[in-house]
């Protein structure tokens, strides 16, 4: 009779281990003849840290399909859209123009946000704010907050990869500057002064050189302490010399309360250069291969009691 101990020894001695070295691939060239089949069956998974190719799930079981349809908000949103009048459809279409969305897509975005936040009913479309907005809050003991967004001549941004749903990539931007510079934003405020010299403003510090000396020109939009949603703009038409770069700021001093912002713009050369102009994620942080991308809005003054984020609220 063979003991268990001897049997295990025989098994160990007869086992053969194979080592297959892994190949690190940094670039794949897909032949045009198989490109369609390749991308329909495979997808890129984590392209930066552990780059690999994964199978794209295109065939789902009946149970999985039922689970996906039950989680989708589209059926109830589509029903709500059909129940709107022609005038309401037109209002949503007009409200989508600032974001370059048709009325239905804006309605879907807004309704998804309402449902996820537990808000019933249907929003009233507005030309001044759409779905998610930026919210800047100052509560005691804080009485000041300052947020900044840098715009040197060259920097990195996160942009979607065309043809690859959900993928983004770091892209270097070269922002060549020429006047006029137009600042613009939509905002709603409910602020209270708590000391002398209180103010709330959105402004740009523009760095330029003239006759070997560096100067800063400030273009400012003072914000009302209490106001319903409104638009405000300011324009700089000329300077003594060529602009090197600029930084945008939100600064609230000696005040407490709330400031909502949306459709923030800094336009020159016929283009708006503000990152996250629609305030979809004003406090986003970039990591891994996106580490070189500056935050959309960085806190330069952020004491305890002051905070900022993107929110959805039923205005």
mmCIF file of C-alpha atoms in Angstrom:
data_model
loop_
_atom_site.group_PDB
_atom_site.id
_atom_site.type_symbol
_atom_site.label_atom_id
_atom_site.label_comp_id
_atom_site.label_asym_id
_atom_site.label_seq_id
_atom_site.Cartn_x
_atom_site.Cartn_y
_atom_site.Cartn_z
ATOM 1 C CA UNK A 1 0.000 0.000 0.000
ATOM 2 C CA UNK A 2 1.449 3.387 -1.049
ATOM 3 C CA UNK A 3 1.321 6.085 1.609
ATOM 4 C CA UNK A 4 -0.102 9.561 0.924
ATOM 5 C CA UNK A 5 3.334 11.051 1.638
ATOM 6 C CA UNK A 6 4.994 8.904 -1.057
ATOM 7 C CA UNK A 7 2.207 9.729 -3.545
ATOM 8 C CA UNK A 8 2.756 13.468 -3.083
ATOM 9 C CA UNK A 9 6.490 12.978 -3.628
ATOM 10 C CA UNK A 10 5.864 11.207 -6.946
ATOM 11 C CA UNK A 11 3.532 13.990 -8.069
ATOM 12 C CA UNK A 12 6.132 16.663 -7.250
ATOM 13 C CA UNK A 13 8.843 14.808 -9.153
ATOM 14 C CA UNK A 14 6.730 14.386 -12.285
ATOM 15 C CA UNK A 15 5.511 17.998 -12.477
ATOM 16 C CA UNK A 16 7.117 20.092 -15.231
ATOM 17 C CA UNK A 17 7.054 23.890 -15.020
ATOM 18 C CA UNK A 18 7.145 25.997 -18.158
ATOM 19 C CA UNK A 19 8.216 29.644 -18.118
ATOM 20 C CA UNK A 20 6.917 31.768 -20.961
ATOM 21 C CA UNK A 21 8.530 35.219 -21.081
ATOM 22 C CA UNK A 22 6.112 38.137 -21.527
ATOM 23 C CA UNK A 23 6.754 40.527 -24.378
ATOM 24 C CA UNK A 24 6.429 44.222 -23.711
ATOM 25 C CA UNK A 25 4.750 45.924 -26.656
ATOM 26 C CA UNK A 26 4.825 49.695 -27.026
ATOM 27 C CA UNK A 27 3.264 50.044 -30.462
ATOM 28 C CA UNK A 28 0.916 47.978 -32.601
ATOM 29 C CA UNK A 29 0.458 48.477 -36.323
ATOM 30 C CA UNK A 30 -2.800 46.963 -37.548
ATOM 31 C CA UNK A 31 -3.129 46.153 -41.227
ATOM 32 C CA UNK A 32 -5.933 48.102 -42.946
ATOM 33 C CA UNK A 33 -7.473 44.834 -44.156
ATOM 34 C CA UNK A 34 -8.064 43.575 -40.608
ATOM 35 C CA UNK A 35 -8.480 46.899 -38.789
ATOM 36 C CA UNK A 36 -12.274 46.688 -38.693
ATOM 37 C CA UNK A 37 -12.297 43.128 -37.317
ATOM 38 C CA UNK A 38 -9.499 43.946 -34.841
ATOM 39 C CA UNK A 39 -11.258 46.877 -33.194
ATOM 40 C CA UNK A 40 -14.649 45.176 -33.225
ATOM 41 C CA UNK A 41 -13.278 42.226 -31.228
ATOM 42 C CA UNK A 42 -10.545 43.822 -29.062
ATOM 43 C CA UNK A 43 -10.073 46.912 -26.936
ATOM 44 C CA UNK A 44 -7.144 48.673 -25.307
ATOM 45 C CA UNK A 45 -7.090 48.195 -21.530
ATOM 46 C CA UNK A 46 -4.966 50.552 -19.386
ATOM 47 C CA UNK A 47 -2.718 51.910 -22.105
ATOM 48 C CA UNK A 48 -0.203 53.501 -19.730
ATOM 49 C CA UNK A 49 0.624 51.536 -16.554
ATOM 50 C CA UNK A 50 0.173 47.899 -17.668
ATOM 51 C CA UNK A 51 -0.564 48.232 -21.358
ATOM 52 C CA UNK A 52 -2.540 45.318 -22.745
ATOM 53 C CA UNK A 53 -5.216 44.271 -25.191
ATOM 54 C CA UNK A 54 -8.467 42.835 -23.851
ATOM 55 C CA UNK A 55 -11.445 41.105 -25.433
ATOM 56 C CA UNK A 56 -14.383 43.399 -26.136
ATOM 57 C CA UNK A 57 -17.611 41.895 -24.863
ATOM 58 C CA UNK A 58 -20.069 42.045 -27.738
ATOM 59 C CA UNK A 59 -22.236 39.017 -26.940
ATOM 60 C CA UNK A 60 -24.208 39.180 -23.711
ATOM 61 C CA UNK A 61 -26.273 36.497 -22.045
ATOM 62 C CA UNK A 62 -30.021 37.011 -21.735
ATOM 63 C CA UNK A 63 -29.622 37.566 -17.995
ATOM 64 C CA UNK A 64 -26.944 40.221 -18.563
ATOM 65 C CA UNK A 65 -29.035 41.986 -21.208
ATOM 66 C CA UNK A 66 -32.002 42.102 -18.832
ATOM 67 C CA UNK A 67 -29.783 43.519 -16.106
ATOM 68 C CA UNK A 68 -28.443 46.249 -18.387
ATOM 69 C CA UNK A 69 -31.869 47.329 -19.597
ATOM 70 C CA UNK A 70 -33.215 47.412 -16.045
ATOM 71 C CA UNK A 71 -30.368 49.726 -14.971
ATOM 72 C CA UNK A 72 -30.740 52.068 -17.945
ATOM 73 C CA UNK A 73 -32.475 55.375 -17.349
ATOM 74 C CA UNK A 74 -33.153 55.956 -21.037
ATOM 75 C CA UNK A 75 -36.603 54.305 -21.252
ATOM 76 C CA UNK A 76 -38.162 56.520 -18.568
ATOM 77 C CA UNK A 77 -36.326 59.602 -19.878
ATOM 78 C CA UNK A 78 -37.561 58.929 -23.425
ATOM 79 C CA UNK A 79 -41.119 58.647 -22.084
ATOM 80 C CA UNK A 80 -40.741 61.981 -20.276
ATOM 81 C CA UNK A 81 -39.402 63.609 -23.459
ATOM 82 C CA UNK A 82 -42.380 62.394 -25.474
ATOM 83 C CA UNK A 83 -44.705 63.961 -22.915
ATOM 84 C CA UNK A 84 -43.290 67.458 -23.458
ATOM 85 C CA UNK A 85 -44.999 70.030 -25.643
ATOM 86 C CA UNK A 86 -43.497 71.471 -28.835
ATOM 87 C CA UNK A 87 -42.727 74.705 -26.973
ATOM 88 C CA UNK A 88 -40.826 72.756 -24.309
ATOM 89 C CA UNK A 89 -38.867 70.858 -26.992
ATOM 90 C CA UNK A 90 -37.910 74.204 -28.533
ATOM 91 C CA UNK A 91 -36.816 75.561 -25.141
ATOM 92 C CA UNK A 92 -34.539 72.568 -24.583
ATOM 93 C CA UNK A 93 -33.129 72.934 -28.092
ATOM 94 C CA UNK A 94 -32.303 76.598 -27.462
ATOM 95 C CA UNK A 95 -30.739 75.781 -24.082
ATOM 96 C CA UNK A 96 -28.480 73.205 -25.719
ATOM 97 C CA UNK A 97 -26.940 75.714 -28.149
ATOM 98 C CA UNK A 98 -24.275 77.033 -25.677
ATOM 99 C CA UNK A 99 -23.046 73.460 -25.150
ATOM 100 C CA UNK A 100 -23.395 72.462 -28.807
ATOM 101 C CA UNK A 101 -25.963 69.794 -27.883
ATOM 102 C CA UNK A 102 -29.342 69.129 -29.415
ATOM 103 C CA UNK A 103 -32.357 69.461 -27.152
ATOM 104 C CA UNK A 104 -32.826 65.747 -26.527
ATOM 105 C CA UNK A 105 -29.188 65.118 -25.549
ATOM 106 C CA UNK A 106 -29.270 68.017 -23.087
ATOM 107 C CA UNK A 107 -32.578 66.745 -21.692
ATOM 108 C CA UNK A 108 -31.094 63.249 -21.195
ATOM 109 C CA UNK A 109 -28.043 64.689 -19.435
ATOM 110 C CA UNK A 110 -30.189 66.843 -17.175
ATOM 111 C CA UNK A 111 -32.688 64.092 -16.329
ATOM 112 C CA UNK A 112 -29.911 61.590 -15.520
ATOM 113 C CA UNK A 113 -28.436 64.123 -13.106
ATOM 114 C CA UNK A 114 -31.837 64.753 -11.493
ATOM 115 C CA UNK A 115 -32.595 61.062 -11.042
ATOM 116 C CA UNK A 116 -29.144 60.283 -9.616
ATOM 117 C CA UNK A 117 -29.531 63.140 -7.137
ATOM 118 C CA UNK A 118 -33.017 62.050 -6.096
ATOM 119 C CA UNK A 119 -34.762 65.123 -7.539
ATOM 120 C CA UNK A 120 -38.223 64.561 -9.003
ATOM 121 C CA UNK A 121 -39.890 66.401 -11.853
ATOM 122 C CA UNK A 122 -38.445 68.046 -14.946
ATOM 123 C CA UNK A 123 -36.120 71.057 -14.927
ATOM 124 C CA UNK A 124 -36.870 74.342 -16.665
ATOM 125 C CA UNK A 125 -34.260 74.714 -19.430
ATOM 126 C CA UNK A 126 -32.059 77.801 -19.186
ATOM 127 C CA UNK A 127 -29.701 79.600 -21.552
ATOM 128 C CA UNK A 128 -27.445 80.526 -18.602
ATOM 129 C CA UNK A 129 -26.771 77.130 -16.981
ATOM 130 C CA UNK A 130 -27.081 73.523 -18.106
ATOM 131 C CA UNK A 131 -27.124 70.407 -15.903
ATOM 132 C CA UNK A 132 -23.910 70.375 -13.820
ATOM 133 C CA UNK A 133 -22.490 73.704 -12.601
ATOM 134 C CA UNK A 134 -19.551 74.825 -10.499
ATOM 135 C CA UNK A 135 -20.206 75.627 -6.838
ATOM 136 C CA UNK A 136 -17.851 77.695 -4.669
ATOM 137 C CA UNK A 137 -18.728 77.746 -0.961
ATOM 138 C CA UNK A 138 -17.302 79.766 1.940
ATOM 139 C CA UNK A 139 -18.442 78.949 5.467
ATOM 140 C CA UNK A 140 -17.069 80.216 8.773
ATOM 141 C CA UNK A 141 -14.284 80.176 9.897
ATOM 142 C CA UNK A 142 -13.197 80.765 6.289
ATOM 143 C CA UNK A 143 -13.713 84.179 4.720
ATOM 144 C CA UNK A 144 -11.659 83.854 1.535
ATOM 145 C CA UNK A 145 -11.082 81.513 -1.409
ATOM 146 C CA UNK A 146 -9.045 81.816 -4.597
ATOM 147 C CA UNK A 147 -8.994 79.387 -7.530
ATOM 148 C CA UNK A 148 -6.644 79.640 -10.511
ATOM 149 C CA UNK A 149 -6.266 78.194 -14.004
ATOM 150 C CA UNK A 150 -2.903 78.690 -15.724
ATOM 151 C CA UNK A 151 -2.547 79.494 -19.418
ATOM 152 C CA UNK A 152 1.123 79.575 -20.425
ATOM 153 C CA UNK A 153 2.144 79.415 -24.075
ATOM 154 C CA UNK A 154 2.283 75.595 -23.870
ATOM 155 C CA UNK A 155 0.606 73.072 -21.557
ATOM 156 C CA UNK A 156 -1.080 69.645 -21.535
ATOM 157 C CA UNK A 157 -4.792 68.823 -21.542
ATOM 158 C CA UNK A 158 -6.917 65.673 -21.487
ATOM 159 C CA UNK A 159 -8.845 65.081 -24.710
ATOM 160 C CA UNK A 160 -11.070 62.201 -25.913
ATOM 161 C CA UNK A 161 -9.651 59.697 -28.388
ATOM 162 C CA UNK A 162 -11.701 59.872 -31.587
ATOM 163 C CA UNK A 163 -13.262 56.531 -32.461
ATOM 164 C CA UNK A 164 -12.555 55.010 -29.021
ATOM 165 C CA UNK A 165 -15.488 55.440 -26.650
ATOM 166 C CA UNK A 166 -14.498 56.458 -23.144
ATOM 167 C CA UNK A 167 -10.787 56.755 -23.887
ATOM 168 C CA UNK A 168 -8.825 59.943 -23.271
ATOM 169 C CA UNK A 169 -5.258 60.951 -24.022
ATOM 170 C CA UNK A 170 -2.848 63.706 -22.925
ATOM 171 C CA UNK A 171 -2.396 66.298 -25.673
ATOM 172 C CA UNK A 172 0.012 69.226 -25.671
ATOM 173 C CA UNK A 173 -1.612 72.567 -26.447
ATOM 174 C CA UNK A 174 0.216 75.582 -27.859
ATOM 175 C CA UNK A 175 -1.815 78.664 -26.999
ATOM 176 C CA UNK A 176 -0.643 81.469 -29.226
ATOM 177 C CA UNK A 177 -2.080 84.703 -27.886
ATOM 178 C CA UNK A 178 -3.426 87.769 -29.645
ATOM 179 C CA UNK A 179 -5.811 90.477 -28.500
ATOM 180 C CA UNK A 180 -8.638 91.120 -27.965
ATOM 181 C CA UNK A 181 -9.164 88.892 -24.921
ATOM 182 C CA UNK A 182 -12.794 88.469 -23.852
ATOM 183 C CA UNK A 183 -13.694 87.055 -20.446
ATOM 184 C CA UNK A 184 -17.221 85.789 -19.929
ATOM 185 C CA UNK A 185 -19.192 83.715 -17.437
ATOM 186 C CA UNK A 186 -22.690 82.997 -16.195
ATOM 187 C CA UNK A 187 -23.136 83.059 -12.430
ATOM 188 C CA UNK A 188 -25.553 83.081 -9.511
ATOM 189 C CA UNK A 189 -24.452 84.449 -6.144
ATOM 190 C CA UNK A 190 -25.613 84.669 -2.549
ATOM 191 C CA UNK A 191 -22.691 86.202 -0.658
ATOM 192 C CA UNK A 192 -22.525 88.219 2.551
ATOM 193 C CA UNK A 193 -19.759 90.631 3.519
ATOM 194 C CA UNK A 194 -18.043 89.822 6.835
ATOM 195 C CA UNK A 195 -15.381 92.533 6.854
ATOM 196 C CA UNK A 196 -13.908 95.617 5.251
ATOM 197 C CA UNK A 197 -12.767 95.512 1.641
ATOM 198 C CA UNK A 198 -14.896 92.489 0.710
ATOM 199 C CA UNK A 199 -15.149 91.550 -2.972
ATOM 200 C CA UNK A 200 -15.968 88.728 -5.407
ATOM 201 C CA UNK A 201 -14.461 88.724 -8.879
ATOM 202 C CA UNK A 202 -13.414 86.687 -11.901
ATOM 203 C CA UNK A 203 -10.290 88.045 -13.551
ATOM 204 C CA UNK A 204 -7.200 87.379 -15.657
ATOM 205 C CA UNK A 205 -3.636 88.411 -14.810
ATOM 206 C CA UNK A 206 -1.963 88.856 -18.192
ATOM 207 C CA UNK A 207 1.827 88.625 -18.238
ATOM 208 C CA UNK A 208 3.626 90.599 -20.932
ATOM 209 C CA UNK A 209 7.038 92.167 -21.530
ATOM 210 C CA UNK A 210 7.764 95.726 -22.621
ATOM 211 C CA UNK A 211 11.236 97.209 -23.215
ATOM 212 C CA UNK A 212 12.899 94.423 -21.246
ATOM 213 C CA UNK A 213 10.588 94.711 -18.228
ATOM 214 C CA UNK A 214 7.857 92.261 -17.219
ATOM 215 C CA UNK A 215 4.399 93.655 -16.487
ATOM 216 C CA UNK A 216 1.017 92.256 -15.425
ATOM 217 C CA UNK A 217 -2.243 93.646 -16.770
ATOM 218 C CA UNK A 218 -5.444 92.676 -14.975
ATOM 219 C CA UNK A 219 -8.757 92.206 -16.799
ATOM 220 C CA UNK A 220 -11.512 91.939 -14.192
ATOM 221 C CA UNK A 221 -15.202 91.118 -13.893
ATOM 222 C CA UNK A 222 -16.598 92.205 -10.504
ATOM 223 C CA UNK A 223 -19.361 89.860 -9.353
ATOM 224 C CA UNK A 224 -22.538 91.002 -7.616
ATOM 225 C CA UNK A 225 -22.835 89.799 -4.028
ATOM 226 C CA UNK A 226 -26.450 88.703 -4.524
ATOM 227 C CA UNK A 227 -27.755 87.922 -8.010
ATOM 228 C CA UNK A 228 -29.890 85.428 -9.883
ATOM 229 C CA UNK A 229 -28.337 83.736 -12.913
ATOM 230 C CA UNK A 230 -26.811 86.389 -15.184
ATOM 231 C CA UNK A 231 -24.046 86.845 -17.742
ATOM 232 C CA UNK A 232 -21.046 89.136 -17.328
ATOM 233 C CA UNK A 233 -18.212 89.982 -19.733
ATOM 234 C CA UNK A 234 -15.050 92.081 -19.927
ATOM 235 C CA UNK A 235 -12.737 92.818 -22.890
ATOM 236 C CA UNK A 236 -9.077 93.797 -23.228
ATOM 237 C CA UNK A 237 -8.406 95.244 -26.673
ATOM 238 C CA UNK A 238 -4.790 96.448 -26.601
ATOM 239 C CA UNK A 239 -1.445 96.213 -24.772
ATOM 240 C CA UNK A 240 1.951 97.830 -25.252
ATOM 241 C CA UNK A 241 3.612 94.542 -26.226
ATOM 242 C CA UNK A 242 3.188 90.823 -26.887
ATOM 243 C CA UNK A 243 1.477 88.658 -24.262
ATOM 244 C CA UNK A 244 3.578 85.832 -22.807
ATOM 245 C CA UNK A 245 0.821 84.063 -20.860
ATOM 246 C CA UNK A 246 -2.037 84.605 -18.435
ATOM 247 C CA UNK A 247 -3.759 83.070 -15.412
ATOM 248 C CA UNK A 248 -7.475 83.074 -14.671
ATOM 249 C CA UNK A 249 -8.748 83.526 -11.117
ATOM 250 C CA UNK A 250 -11.896 83.341 -9.031
ATOM 251 C CA UNK A 251 -11.298 85.304 -5.848
ATOM 252 C CA UNK A 252 -13.757 85.938 -3.009
ATOM 253 C CA UNK A 253 -12.512 87.921 -0.019
ATOM 254 C CA UNK A 254 -14.028 88.748 3.389
ATOM 255 C CA UNK A 255 -17.285 87.047 2.467
ATOM 256 C CA UNK A 256 -19.302 83.939 3.238
ATOM 257 C CA UNK A 257 -21.934 82.260 1.082
ATOM 258 C CA UNK A 258 -22.222 80.511 -2.282
ATOM 259 C CA UNK A 259 -21.222 81.314 -5.842
ATOM 260 C CA UNK A 260 -22.460 79.174 -8.754
ATOM 261 C CA UNK A 261 -20.653 79.377 -12.121
ATOM 262 C CA UNK A 262 -21.172 77.989 -15.621
ATOM 263 C CA UNK A 263 -20.093 78.643 -19.238
ATOM 264 C CA UNK A 264 -16.788 80.196 -18.152
ATOM 265 C CA UNK A 265 -14.842 81.518 -21.154
ATOM 266 C CA UNK A 266 -11.579 83.239 -22.062
ATOM 267 C CA UNK A 267 -11.718 83.902 -25.786
ATOM 268 C CA UNK A 268 -8.939 85.091 -28.087
ATOM 269 C CA UNK A 269 -7.886 84.173 -31.616
ATOM 270 C CA UNK A 270 -11.536 83.241 -32.182
ATOM 271 C CA UNK A 271 -11.382 80.363 -29.663
ATOM 272 C CA UNK A 272 -12.401 79.770 -26.065
ATOM 273 C CA UNK A 273 -9.384 78.439 -24.123
ATOM 274 C CA UNK A 274 -10.916 77.760 -20.698
ATOM 275 C CA UNK A 275 -10.543 74.152 -19.574
ATOM 276 C CA UNK A 276 -13.854 72.659 -18.423
ATOM 277 C CA UNK A 277 -15.799 75.672 -19.626
ATOM 278 C CA UNK A 278 -19.110 73.922 -18.799
ATOM 279 C CA UNK A 279 -18.011 73.071 -15.233
ATOM 280 C CA UNK A 280 -18.481 69.316 -15.636
ATOM 281 C CA UNK A 281 -15.707 68.591 -13.104
ATOM 282 C CA UNK A 282 -14.004 71.718 -11.807
ATOM 283 C CA UNK A 283 -12.108 69.865 -9.036
ATOM 284 C CA UNK A 284 -10.791 66.990 -11.187
ATOM 285 C CA UNK A 285 -7.313 65.633 -10.403
ATOM 286 C CA UNK A 286 -5.128 63.901 -13.000
ATOM 287 C CA UNK A 287 -2.896 60.916 -12.203
ATOM 288 C CA UNK A 288 -0.735 58.249 -13.884
ATOM 289 C CA UNK A 289 0.095 59.166 -17.473
ATOM 290 C CA UNK A 290 -1.952 62.371 -17.093
ATOM 291 C CA UNK A 291 0.187 63.681 -14.215
ATOM 292 C CA UNK A 292 1.561 66.554 -16.339
ATOM 293 C CA UNK A 293 -1.933 67.988 -16.909
ATOM 294 C CA UNK A 294 -2.714 70.927 -14.612
ATOM 295 C CA UNK A 295 -5.980 70.835 -12.663
ATOM 296 C CA UNK A 296 -8.934 72.574 -14.231
ATOM 297 C CA UNK A 297 -9.082 74.907 -11.214
ATOM 298 C CA UNK A 298 -6.323 74.796 -8.602
ATOM 299 C CA UNK A 299 -6.914 76.190 -5.095
ATOM 300 C CA UNK A 300 -4.355 78.897 -4.328
ATOM 301 C CA UNK A 301 -6.226 79.973 -1.168
ATOM 302 C CA UNK A 302 -8.419 77.291 0.426
ATOM 303 C CA UNK A 303 -8.790 77.578 4.219
ATOM 304 C CA UNK A 304 -10.918 75.292 6.388
ATOM 305 C CA UNK A 305 -14.573 76.002 5.640
ATOM 306 C CA UNK A 306 -14.009 76.851 1.967
ATOM 307 C CA UNK A 307 -14.634 74.294 -0.790
ATOM 308 C CA UNK A 308 -15.487 73.971 -4.468
ATOM 309 C CA UNK A 309 -16.915 71.215 -6.658
ATOM 310 C CA UNK A 310 -19.285 70.414 -9.511
ATOM 311 C CA UNK A 311 -22.911 69.899 -8.449
ATOM 312 C CA UNK A 312 -26.424 69.541 -9.800
ATOM 313 C CA UNK A 313 -29.099 71.604 -8.088
ATOM 314 C CA UNK A 314 -32.718 72.353 -8.902
ATOM 315 C CA UNK A 315 -32.582 76.098 -9.492
#
